[in-house]
XYZ file of C-alpha atoms in Angstrom:
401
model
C 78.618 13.298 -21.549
C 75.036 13.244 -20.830
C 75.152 9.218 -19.850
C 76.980 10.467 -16.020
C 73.956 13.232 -16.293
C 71.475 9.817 -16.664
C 72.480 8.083 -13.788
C 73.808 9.088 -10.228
C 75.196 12.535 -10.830
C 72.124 14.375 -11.470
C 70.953 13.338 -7.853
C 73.847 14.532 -7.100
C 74.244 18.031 -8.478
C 70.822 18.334 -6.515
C 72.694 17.938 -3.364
C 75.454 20.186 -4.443
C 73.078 22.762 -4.942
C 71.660 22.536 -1.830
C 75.439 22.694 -0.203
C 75.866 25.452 -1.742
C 73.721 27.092 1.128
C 75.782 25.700 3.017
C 79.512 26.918 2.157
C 80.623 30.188 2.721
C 82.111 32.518 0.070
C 83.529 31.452 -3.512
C 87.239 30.577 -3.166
C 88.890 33.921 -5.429
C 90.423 33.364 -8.578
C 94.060 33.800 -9.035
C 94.469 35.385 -11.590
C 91.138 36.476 -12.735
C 88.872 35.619 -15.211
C 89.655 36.901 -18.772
C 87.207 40.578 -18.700
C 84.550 40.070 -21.170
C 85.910 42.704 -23.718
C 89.173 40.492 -23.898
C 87.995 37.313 -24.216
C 88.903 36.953 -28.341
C 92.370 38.310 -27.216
C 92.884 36.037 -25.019
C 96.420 33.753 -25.720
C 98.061 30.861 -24.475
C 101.584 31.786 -23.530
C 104.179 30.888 -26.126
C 101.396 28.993 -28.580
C 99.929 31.182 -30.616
C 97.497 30.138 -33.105
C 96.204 27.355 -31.225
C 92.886 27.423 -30.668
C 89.740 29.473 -31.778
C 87.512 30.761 -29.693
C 84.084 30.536 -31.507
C 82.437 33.803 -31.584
C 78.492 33.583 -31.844
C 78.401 37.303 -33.016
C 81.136 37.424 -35.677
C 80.817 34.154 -37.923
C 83.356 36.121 -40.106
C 85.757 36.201 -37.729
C 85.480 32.956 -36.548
C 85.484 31.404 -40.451
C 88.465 33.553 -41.161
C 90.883 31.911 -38.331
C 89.515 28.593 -39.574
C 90.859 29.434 -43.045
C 94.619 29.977 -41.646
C 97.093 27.422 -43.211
C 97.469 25.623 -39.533
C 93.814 24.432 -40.137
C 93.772 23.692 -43.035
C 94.776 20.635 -45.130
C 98.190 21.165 -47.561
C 98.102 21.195 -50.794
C 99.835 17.716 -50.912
C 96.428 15.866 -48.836
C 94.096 17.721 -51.261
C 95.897 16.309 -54.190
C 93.999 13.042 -53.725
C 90.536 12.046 -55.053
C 89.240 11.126 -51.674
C 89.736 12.892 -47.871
C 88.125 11.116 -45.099
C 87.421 12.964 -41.729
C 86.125 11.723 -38.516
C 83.928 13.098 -35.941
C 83.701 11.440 -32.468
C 80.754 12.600 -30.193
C 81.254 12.784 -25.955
C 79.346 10.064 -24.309
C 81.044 9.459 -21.408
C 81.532 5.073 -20.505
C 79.500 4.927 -23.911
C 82.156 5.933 -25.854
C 83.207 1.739 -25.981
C 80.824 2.255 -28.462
C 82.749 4.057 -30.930
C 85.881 2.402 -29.407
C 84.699 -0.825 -30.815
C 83.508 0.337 -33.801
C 86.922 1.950 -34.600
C 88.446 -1.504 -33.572
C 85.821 -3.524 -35.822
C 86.414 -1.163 -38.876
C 90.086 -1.820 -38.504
C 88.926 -5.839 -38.870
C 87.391 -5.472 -42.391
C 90.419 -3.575 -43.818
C 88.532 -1.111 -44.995
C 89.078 1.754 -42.200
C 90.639 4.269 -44.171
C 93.399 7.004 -42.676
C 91.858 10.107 -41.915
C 92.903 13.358 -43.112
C 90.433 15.527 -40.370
C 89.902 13.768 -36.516
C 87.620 15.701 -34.262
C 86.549 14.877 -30.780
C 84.599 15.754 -27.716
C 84.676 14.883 -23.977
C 85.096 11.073 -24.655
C 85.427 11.477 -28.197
C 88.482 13.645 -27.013
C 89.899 10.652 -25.455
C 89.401 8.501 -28.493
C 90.382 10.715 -31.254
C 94.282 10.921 -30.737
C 94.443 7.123 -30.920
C 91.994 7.128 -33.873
C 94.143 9.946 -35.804
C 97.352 8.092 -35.277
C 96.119 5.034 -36.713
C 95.038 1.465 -36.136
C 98.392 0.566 -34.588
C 96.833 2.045 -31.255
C 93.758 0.588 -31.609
C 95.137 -1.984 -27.949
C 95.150 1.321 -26.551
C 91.310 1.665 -27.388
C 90.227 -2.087 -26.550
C 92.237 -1.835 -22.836
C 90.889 1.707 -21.742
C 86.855 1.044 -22.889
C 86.915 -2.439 -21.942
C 88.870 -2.303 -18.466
C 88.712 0.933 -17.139
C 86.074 1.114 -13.807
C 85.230 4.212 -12.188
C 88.395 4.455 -9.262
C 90.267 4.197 -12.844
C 88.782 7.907 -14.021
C 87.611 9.804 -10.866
C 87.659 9.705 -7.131
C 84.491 11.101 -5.325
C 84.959 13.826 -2.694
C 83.840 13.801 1.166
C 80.622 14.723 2.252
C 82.658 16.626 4.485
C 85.029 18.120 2.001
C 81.920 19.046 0.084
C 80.381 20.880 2.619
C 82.741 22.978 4.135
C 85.479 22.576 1.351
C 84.173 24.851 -1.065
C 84.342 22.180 -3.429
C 84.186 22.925 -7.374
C 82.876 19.435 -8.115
C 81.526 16.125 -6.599
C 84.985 13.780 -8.058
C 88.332 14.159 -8.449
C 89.806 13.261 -12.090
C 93.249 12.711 -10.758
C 92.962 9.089 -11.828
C 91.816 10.202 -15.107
C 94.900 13.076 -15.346
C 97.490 9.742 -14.352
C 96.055 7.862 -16.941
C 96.480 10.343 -20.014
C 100.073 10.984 -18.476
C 100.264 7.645 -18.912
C 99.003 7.210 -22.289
C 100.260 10.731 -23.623
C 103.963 10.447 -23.948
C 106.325 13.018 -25.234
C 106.982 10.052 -28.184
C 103.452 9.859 -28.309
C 103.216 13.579 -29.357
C 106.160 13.757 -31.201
C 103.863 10.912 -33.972
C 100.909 13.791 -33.451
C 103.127 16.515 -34.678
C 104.805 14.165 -37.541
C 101.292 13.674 -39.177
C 100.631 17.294 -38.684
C 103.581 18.247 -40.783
C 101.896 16.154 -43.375
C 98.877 17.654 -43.414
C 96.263 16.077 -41.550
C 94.399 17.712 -38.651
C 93.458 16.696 -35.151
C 90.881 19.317 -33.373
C 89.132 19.034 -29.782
C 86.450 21.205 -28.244
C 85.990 22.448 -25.089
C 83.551 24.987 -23.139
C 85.309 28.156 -21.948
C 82.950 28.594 -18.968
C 83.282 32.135 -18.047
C 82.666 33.204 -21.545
C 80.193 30.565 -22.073
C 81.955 29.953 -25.778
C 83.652 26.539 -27.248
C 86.747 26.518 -28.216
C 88.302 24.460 -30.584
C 92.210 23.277 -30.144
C 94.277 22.355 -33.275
C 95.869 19.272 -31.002
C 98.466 18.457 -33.853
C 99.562 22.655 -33.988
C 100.708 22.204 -30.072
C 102.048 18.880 -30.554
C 104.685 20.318 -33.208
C 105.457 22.698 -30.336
C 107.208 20.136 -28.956
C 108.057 21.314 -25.413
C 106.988 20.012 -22.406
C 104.461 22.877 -21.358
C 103.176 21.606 -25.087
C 102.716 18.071 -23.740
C 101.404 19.325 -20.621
C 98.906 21.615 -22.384
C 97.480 18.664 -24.917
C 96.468 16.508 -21.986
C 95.251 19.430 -20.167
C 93.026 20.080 -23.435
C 92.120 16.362 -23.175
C 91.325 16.592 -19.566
C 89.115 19.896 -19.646
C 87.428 18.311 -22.875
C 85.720 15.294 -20.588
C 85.378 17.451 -17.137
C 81.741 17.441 -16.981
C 80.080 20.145 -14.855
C 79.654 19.653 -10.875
C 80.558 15.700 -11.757
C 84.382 16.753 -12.419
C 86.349 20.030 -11.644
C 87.011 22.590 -14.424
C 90.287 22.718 -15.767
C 92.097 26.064 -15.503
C 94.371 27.487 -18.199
C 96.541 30.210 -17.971
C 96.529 33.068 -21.215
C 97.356 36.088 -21.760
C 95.620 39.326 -23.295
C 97.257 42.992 -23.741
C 100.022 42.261 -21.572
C 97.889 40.707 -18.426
C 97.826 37.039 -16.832
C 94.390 35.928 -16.727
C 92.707 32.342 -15.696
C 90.310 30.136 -17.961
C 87.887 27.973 -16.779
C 87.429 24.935 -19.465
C 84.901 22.084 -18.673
C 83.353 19.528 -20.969
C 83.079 20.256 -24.974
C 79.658 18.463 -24.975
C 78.200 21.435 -22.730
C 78.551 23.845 -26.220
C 78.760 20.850 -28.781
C 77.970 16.916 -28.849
C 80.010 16.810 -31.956
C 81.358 18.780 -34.530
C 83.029 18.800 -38.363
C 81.072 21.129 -40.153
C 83.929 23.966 -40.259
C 86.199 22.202 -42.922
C 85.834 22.961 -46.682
C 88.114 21.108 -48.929
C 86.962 22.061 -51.916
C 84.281 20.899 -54.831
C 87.462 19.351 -56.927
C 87.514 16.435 -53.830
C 85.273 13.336 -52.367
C 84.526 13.818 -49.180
C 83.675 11.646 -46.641
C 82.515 12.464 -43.411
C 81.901 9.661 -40.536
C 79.992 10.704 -37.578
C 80.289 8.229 -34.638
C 77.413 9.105 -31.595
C 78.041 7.347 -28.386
C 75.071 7.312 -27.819
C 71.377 6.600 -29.111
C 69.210 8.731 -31.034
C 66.645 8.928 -28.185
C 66.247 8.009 -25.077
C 64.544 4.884 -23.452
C 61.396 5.712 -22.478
C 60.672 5.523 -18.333
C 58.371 6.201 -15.661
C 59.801 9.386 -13.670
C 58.687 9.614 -9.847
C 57.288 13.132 -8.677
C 60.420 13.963 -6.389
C 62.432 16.729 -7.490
C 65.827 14.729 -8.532
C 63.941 12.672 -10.906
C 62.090 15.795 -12.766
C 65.627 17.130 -12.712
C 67.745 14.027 -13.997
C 65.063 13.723 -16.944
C 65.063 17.427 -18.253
C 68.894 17.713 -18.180
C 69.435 14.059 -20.001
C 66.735 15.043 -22.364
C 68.108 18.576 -23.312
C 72.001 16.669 -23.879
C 70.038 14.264 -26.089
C 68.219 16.514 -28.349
C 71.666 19.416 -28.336
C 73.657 15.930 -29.850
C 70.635 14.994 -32.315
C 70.569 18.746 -33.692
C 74.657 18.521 -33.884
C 74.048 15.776 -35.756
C 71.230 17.465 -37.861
C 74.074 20.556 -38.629
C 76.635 18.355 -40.243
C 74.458 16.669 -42.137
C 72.601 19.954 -43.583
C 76.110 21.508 -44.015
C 77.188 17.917 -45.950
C 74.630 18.179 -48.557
C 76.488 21.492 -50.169
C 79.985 20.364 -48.801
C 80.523 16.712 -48.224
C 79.459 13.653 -51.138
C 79.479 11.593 -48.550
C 77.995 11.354 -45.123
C 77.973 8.451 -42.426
C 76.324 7.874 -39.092
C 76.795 5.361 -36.474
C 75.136 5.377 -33.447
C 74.532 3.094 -30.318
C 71.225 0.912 -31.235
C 68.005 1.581 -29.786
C 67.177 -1.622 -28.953
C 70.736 -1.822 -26.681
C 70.372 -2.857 -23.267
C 72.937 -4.180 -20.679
C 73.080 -4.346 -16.427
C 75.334 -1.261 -15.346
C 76.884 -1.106 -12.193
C 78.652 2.276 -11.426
C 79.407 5.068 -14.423
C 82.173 2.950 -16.036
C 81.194 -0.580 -15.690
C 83.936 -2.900 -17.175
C 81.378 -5.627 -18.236
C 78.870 -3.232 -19.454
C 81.688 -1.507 -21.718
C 82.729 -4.554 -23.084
C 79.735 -5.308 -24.015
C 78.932 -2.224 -26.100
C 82.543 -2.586 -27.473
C 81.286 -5.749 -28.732
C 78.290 -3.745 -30.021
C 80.127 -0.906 -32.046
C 83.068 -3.956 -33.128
C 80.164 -5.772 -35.044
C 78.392 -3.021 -36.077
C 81.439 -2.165 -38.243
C 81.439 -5.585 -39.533
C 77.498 -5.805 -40.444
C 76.902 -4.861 -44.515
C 75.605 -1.411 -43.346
C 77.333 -0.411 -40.411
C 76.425 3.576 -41.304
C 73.487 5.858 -41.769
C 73.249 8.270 -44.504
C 70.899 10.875 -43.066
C 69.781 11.234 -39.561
C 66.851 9.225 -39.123
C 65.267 13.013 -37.618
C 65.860 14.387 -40.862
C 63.811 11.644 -42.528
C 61.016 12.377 -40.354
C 60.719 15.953 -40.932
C 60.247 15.206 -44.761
C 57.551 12.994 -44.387
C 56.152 15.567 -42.131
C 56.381 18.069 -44.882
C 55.068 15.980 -47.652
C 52.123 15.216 -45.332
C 51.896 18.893 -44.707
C 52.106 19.520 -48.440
C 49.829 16.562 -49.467
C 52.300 15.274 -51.385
């Protein structure tokens, strides 16, 4: 997510502020945002069971809807030695990072089916083609190596801005065409077939209003199998990459105690870079957990002028970095008592490649390139967090050990 936030949109979303002076009242919601005392009730119409919304306040709670069969895997995955799950961070053009990585995994032979796929914001985008297998791995190579920014968004009007009372600088429209493109009612009908078997696809999005994520079991609506199902998985898809004031929010309609209500759903990466660390499988089982971050670990450093923009672009792109390196820092402290076996990939520090524009065919292909050989090299994956290396030395020193 946070690579739009580096460049142009953060100047941006400074001038959108200051339009904001500028527009008159709030265009009113129709329906109305879910009241705060409903917003656990809160349903989908006709899909129950879909999603959990995670609540901050009642870990319980939230761990007891996780533990519902939908989530789950069956009894027939867990009967073998090993489950793999994947985790796919947002990241925004970056994500021809993991694309390629996915692609150049596929290469060695050694990419194994996964049993869990989770994704956010771009990681969203990859992780239906990653659960379904390295069949649509074309799918990958074409979208992160060809796609330019006309291809995923359309930017507004100063005009329209202004006096439009616009919700966001772009248009995704191009971006909704594609995924109707991509996302077929065949397409989900393969989703909901490897859901029946056992395996689990899960996105996350930001509810906005309630300022909560929520996570969608994507192969639960696929075996809904109707086409307000096939309209609300790439709705979930859409909402999951709509980054704040760069895209509009994506508005689902639910239901709670009898009443119509809208949602407001922008990018997962505003609550969570990446996540995993909800499934349990058990102690009988080897897990393995592979965490791919679109991203690097830190960011390059750079001399930031004294205008106002600048101090503002930096602060924003340094707070996504360090919510994804903490993310990263969870899963791998909640692997050590549940998981045998984590992995980390991430884009390398020492990357660098001309950009022109947010998605930059050339400068995609060549981090595609990046994440295909990575998966090739003899240790394509981290096993700790190179943060979580640091902070032991720092005890040891502390301790004088």
């Amino acid at each position: 997510m946070h690579n739009i936030y580096n460049r142009n949109y953060l100047k941006a979303l400074i001038l959108l502020l200051g339009l904001v002076f500028l527009q008159g009242c709030a265009t009113v919601r129709s329906p109305s945002a879910v009241p705060p005392e409903l917003i656990y009730k809160a349903r989908v119409p006709n899909a129950s069971n879909i999603r959990v919304v995670i609540n901050y306040l009642n870990p319980e709670s939230t761990i007891a809807q996780f533990k519902d069969a939908q989530y789950q895997l069956t009894k027939e995955s867990l009967s073998k030695k090993d489950i793999y799950i994947l985790a796919v961070s947002g990241g925004g053009a970056d994500g021809a990072f993991g694309a390629g990585l996915l692609c150049g995994w596929t290469e060695t032979g050694k990419r194994p089916q996964f049993d869990v796929v989770t994704g956010v914001s771009t990681g969203a985008l990859i992780g239906p083609f990653a659960f379904l297998g390295p069949e649509y791995d074309h799918i990958l190579k074409t979208t992160y190596t060809t796609s330019c920014d006309k291809d995923i968004f359309h930017k507004k009007s100063l005009m329209s801005l202004v006096f439009g009372r616009a919700d966001a600088l772009s248009s995704t429209r191009p971006l909704a065409e594609m995924l109707n493109d991509l996302i077929t009612a065949e397409f989900l009908q393969k989703v909901a077939q490897e859901h029946a078997k056992g395996r689990r696809f899960f996105v996350a999005t930001t509810q906005l209003d309630a300022q909560r994520p929520v996570i969608w079991n994507m192969g639960l609506i696929a075996s809904i199998g109707t086409p307000k199902a096939l309209e609300l998985f790439r709705t979930v898809l859409l909402a999951s990459a709509a980054i704040p004031v760069a895209f509009p929010p994506v508005h689902i309609q639910v239901e709670a105690d009898g009443t119509q209500y809208d949602e407001l759903h922008v990018d997962g990466g505003v609550s969570t870079q990446v996540f995993g660390y909800f499934f349990t499988p058990g102690t009988e089982i080897t897990s393995h957990i592979y965490v791919i971050r679109n991203d690097k670990l830190a960011n390059d450093p750079k001399e930031v002028e004294l205008k106002l923009s600048s101090i503002a672009t930096r602060s924003l792109s340094m707070l996504t970095t360090i919510q994804g390196v903490n993310d990263l820092i969870r899963i791998y402290n909640f692997s050590k008592d549940d998981y045998d076996d984590y992995n980390l990939a991430y884009i390398p520090q020492d990357f660098s490649a001309p950009r022109k524009g947010n998605f930059d065919p050339n400068y995609m292909k060549k981090l595609f390139e990046v994440g295909f050989e990575k998966a090739k090299s003899q240790q394509p994956w981290d096993k700790t967090p190179p943060i979580v290396n640091f902070d032991e030395i720092a005890r040891q020193t502390v301790k004088g050990e």
